[in-house]
Amino acid sequence: MATITECRSALSRLSDNLARADGDARGAAAFDRTLSCHLTDLDTTFTGRLVDGRIEVQDTVAGPPPGKAQIRLRMTGDDLVAMVDGELNFAKAWASGRVGLEAGFRDLLRLRSLL
């Protein structure tokens, strides 16, 4: 089982990947939204913002998200690490319910090129 430190590191790597993206992916990530990532197996939530193509983690809290972020992710810590490492396809995991993503319709449309 992935640790909180490993998951935080995975989010940092994901942020770096988004910052290096170009074309449609860069445009999809280059907006300002609140973000939460709830790790169900660790019962921990990272909260922060997606700003200009980077994920800025602002807090780590025990339990589910304390508020409703504009983009909300839900998964296990192992799935987060596997996705960032390229071992788990986000679209397939989302379609099967293994990973949860909630966002407004416009945000989902912009994020689809990242998936």
Short mmCIF file of C-alpha atoms in Angstrom, two decimals:
data_model
loop_
_atom_site.label_atom_id
_atom_site.label_comp_id
_atom_site.label_asym_id
_atom_site.label_seq_id
_atom_site.Cartn_x
_atom_site.Cartn_y
_atom_site.Cartn_z
CA MET A 1 0.00 0.00 0.00
CA ALA A 2 1.34 3.42 -0.99
CA THR A 3 2.18 5.81 1.83
CA ILE A 4 1.06 9.43 2.15
CA THR A 5 4.63 10.49 1.32
CA GLU A 6 4.63 8.38 -1.87
CA CYS A 7 1.25 9.83 -2.87
CA ARG A 8 2.44 13.39 -2.24
CA SER A 9 5.48 12.65 -4.39
CA ALA A 10 3.22 11.25 -7.14
CA LEU A 11 1.17 14.47 -7.12
CA SER A 12 4.38 16.45 -7.41
CA ARG A 13 5.47 14.35 -10.42
CA LEU A 14 2.02 14.78 -11.96
CA SER A 15 2.34 18.53 -11.50
CA ASP A 16 5.73 18.46 -13.23
CA ASN A 17 4.26 16.42 -16.10
CA LEU A 18 1.41 18.92 -16.54
CA ALA A 19 3.85 21.83 -16.51
CA ARG A 20 5.88 20.20 -19.31
CA ALA A 21 2.81 19.38 -21.43
CA ASP A 22 2.23 21.16 -24.71
CA GLY A 23 -0.58 21.57 -27.22
CA ASP A 24 -4.10 20.61 -26.14
CA ALA A 25 -2.94 19.06 -22.88
CA ARG A 26 -1.19 22.26 -21.83
CA GLY A 27 -4.26 24.33 -22.66
CA ALA A 28 -6.51 21.97 -20.71
CA ALA A 29 -4.35 22.18 -17.61
CA ALA A 30 -3.76 25.94 -17.78
CA PHE A 31 -6.67 27.19 -15.75
CA ASP A 32 -7.37 28.03 -12.12
CA ARG A 33 -9.54 25.59 -10.15
CA THR A 34 -9.72 24.28 -6.61
CA LEU A 35 -8.75 20.63 -6.43
CA SER A 36 -9.09 17.76 -3.97
CA CYS A 37 -7.74 14.23 -4.18
CA HIS A 38 -9.23 11.82 -1.62
CA LEU A 39 -7.19 8.66 -1.09
CA THR A 40 -9.78 6.18 0.07
CA ASP A 41 -7.45 3.53 1.46
CA LEU A 42 -5.48 6.08 3.49
CA ASP A 43 -8.60 8.14 4.37
CA THR A 44 -6.59 11.24 3.55
CA THR A 45 -7.32 14.17 1.24
CA PHE A 46 -4.88 16.47 -0.49
CA THR A 47 -6.41 19.88 -1.16
CA GLY A 48 -5.08 22.66 -3.32
CA ARG A 49 -5.38 24.30 -6.71
CA LEU A 50 -4.71 23.59 -10.34
CA VAL A 51 -3.10 26.84 -11.46
CA ASP A 52 -1.43 27.57 -14.81
CA GLY A 53 -0.76 23.90 -15.48
CA ARG A 54 0.59 23.05 -12.04
CA ILE A 55 -0.93 21.32 -9.04
CA GLU A 56 -0.32 23.29 -5.87
CA VAL A 57 -1.03 21.12 -2.81
CA GLN A 58 -1.98 23.44 0.01
CA ASP A 59 -3.04 21.01 2.73
CA THR A 60 -3.32 17.37 3.71
CA VAL A 61 -6.30 16.50 5.87
CA ALA A 62 -7.58 13.32 7.48
CA GLY A 63 -10.81 11.98 6.10
CA PRO A 64 -12.89 13.07 3.14
CA PRO A 65 -12.53 16.52 1.56
CA PRO A 66 -13.51 19.27 4.01
CA GLY A 67 -15.18 21.30 1.26
CA LYS A 68 -16.39 20.93 -2.30
CA ALA A 69 -13.50 21.60 -4.67
CA GLN A 70 -14.21 22.45 -8.30
CA ILE A 71 -12.32 19.31 -9.39
CA ARG A 72 -12.64 16.30 -7.09
CA LEU A 73 -10.68 13.07 -7.47
CA ARG A 74 -11.17 9.86 -5.49
CA MET A 75 -8.95 6.77 -5.66
CA THR A 76 -6.60 4.59 -3.66
CA GLY A 77 -3.03 5.67 -3.05
CA ASP A 78 -1.76 2.72 -5.11
CA ASP A 79 -3.93 3.81 -8.05
CA LEU A 80 -2.60 7.38 -7.84
CA VAL A 81 0.99 6.17 -7.93
CA ALA A 82 0.22 3.68 -10.74
CA MET A 83 -1.46 6.38 -12.86
CA VAL A 84 1.41 8.82 -12.49
CA ASP A 85 3.90 6.03 -13.25
CA GLY A 86 1.96 5.17 -16.43
CA GLU A 87 0.91 1.74 -15.18
CA LEU A 88 -2.82 2.55 -14.91
CA ASN A 89 -4.85 4.18 -17.66
CA PHE A 90 -6.96 6.98 -16.15
CA ALA A 91 -9.82 6.74 -18.67
CA LYS A 92 -10.25 2.99 -18.14
CA ALA A 93 -10.00 3.32 -14.36
CA TRP A 94 -12.55 6.15 -14.41
CA ALA A 95 -14.94 4.25 -16.70
CA SER A 96 -14.82 1.21 -14.42
CA GLY A 97 -15.42 3.26 -11.26
CA ARG A 98 -11.99 2.49 -9.86
CA VAL A 99 -11.18 6.22 -9.95
CA GLY A 100 -13.72 8.95 -9.32
CA LEU A 101 -13.68 12.36 -10.97
CA GLU A 102 -16.28 15.02 -10.32
CA ALA A 103 -16.22 18.46 -11.88
CA GLY A 104 -18.47 20.88 -13.67
CA PHE A 105 -19.36 20.13 -17.28
CA ARG A 106 -17.02 22.78 -18.72
CA ASP A 107 -14.14 21.55 -16.57
CA LEU A 108 -14.75 17.97 -17.67
CA LEU A 109 -14.62 19.06 -21.30
CA ARG A 110 -11.30 20.82 -20.74
CA LEU A 111 -9.87 17.93 -18.76
CA ARG A 112 -10.78 15.28 -21.34
CA SER A 113 -7.62 16.01 -23.35
CA LEU A 114 -5.59 15.23 -20.24
CA LEU A 115 -7.28 11.87 -19.86
#
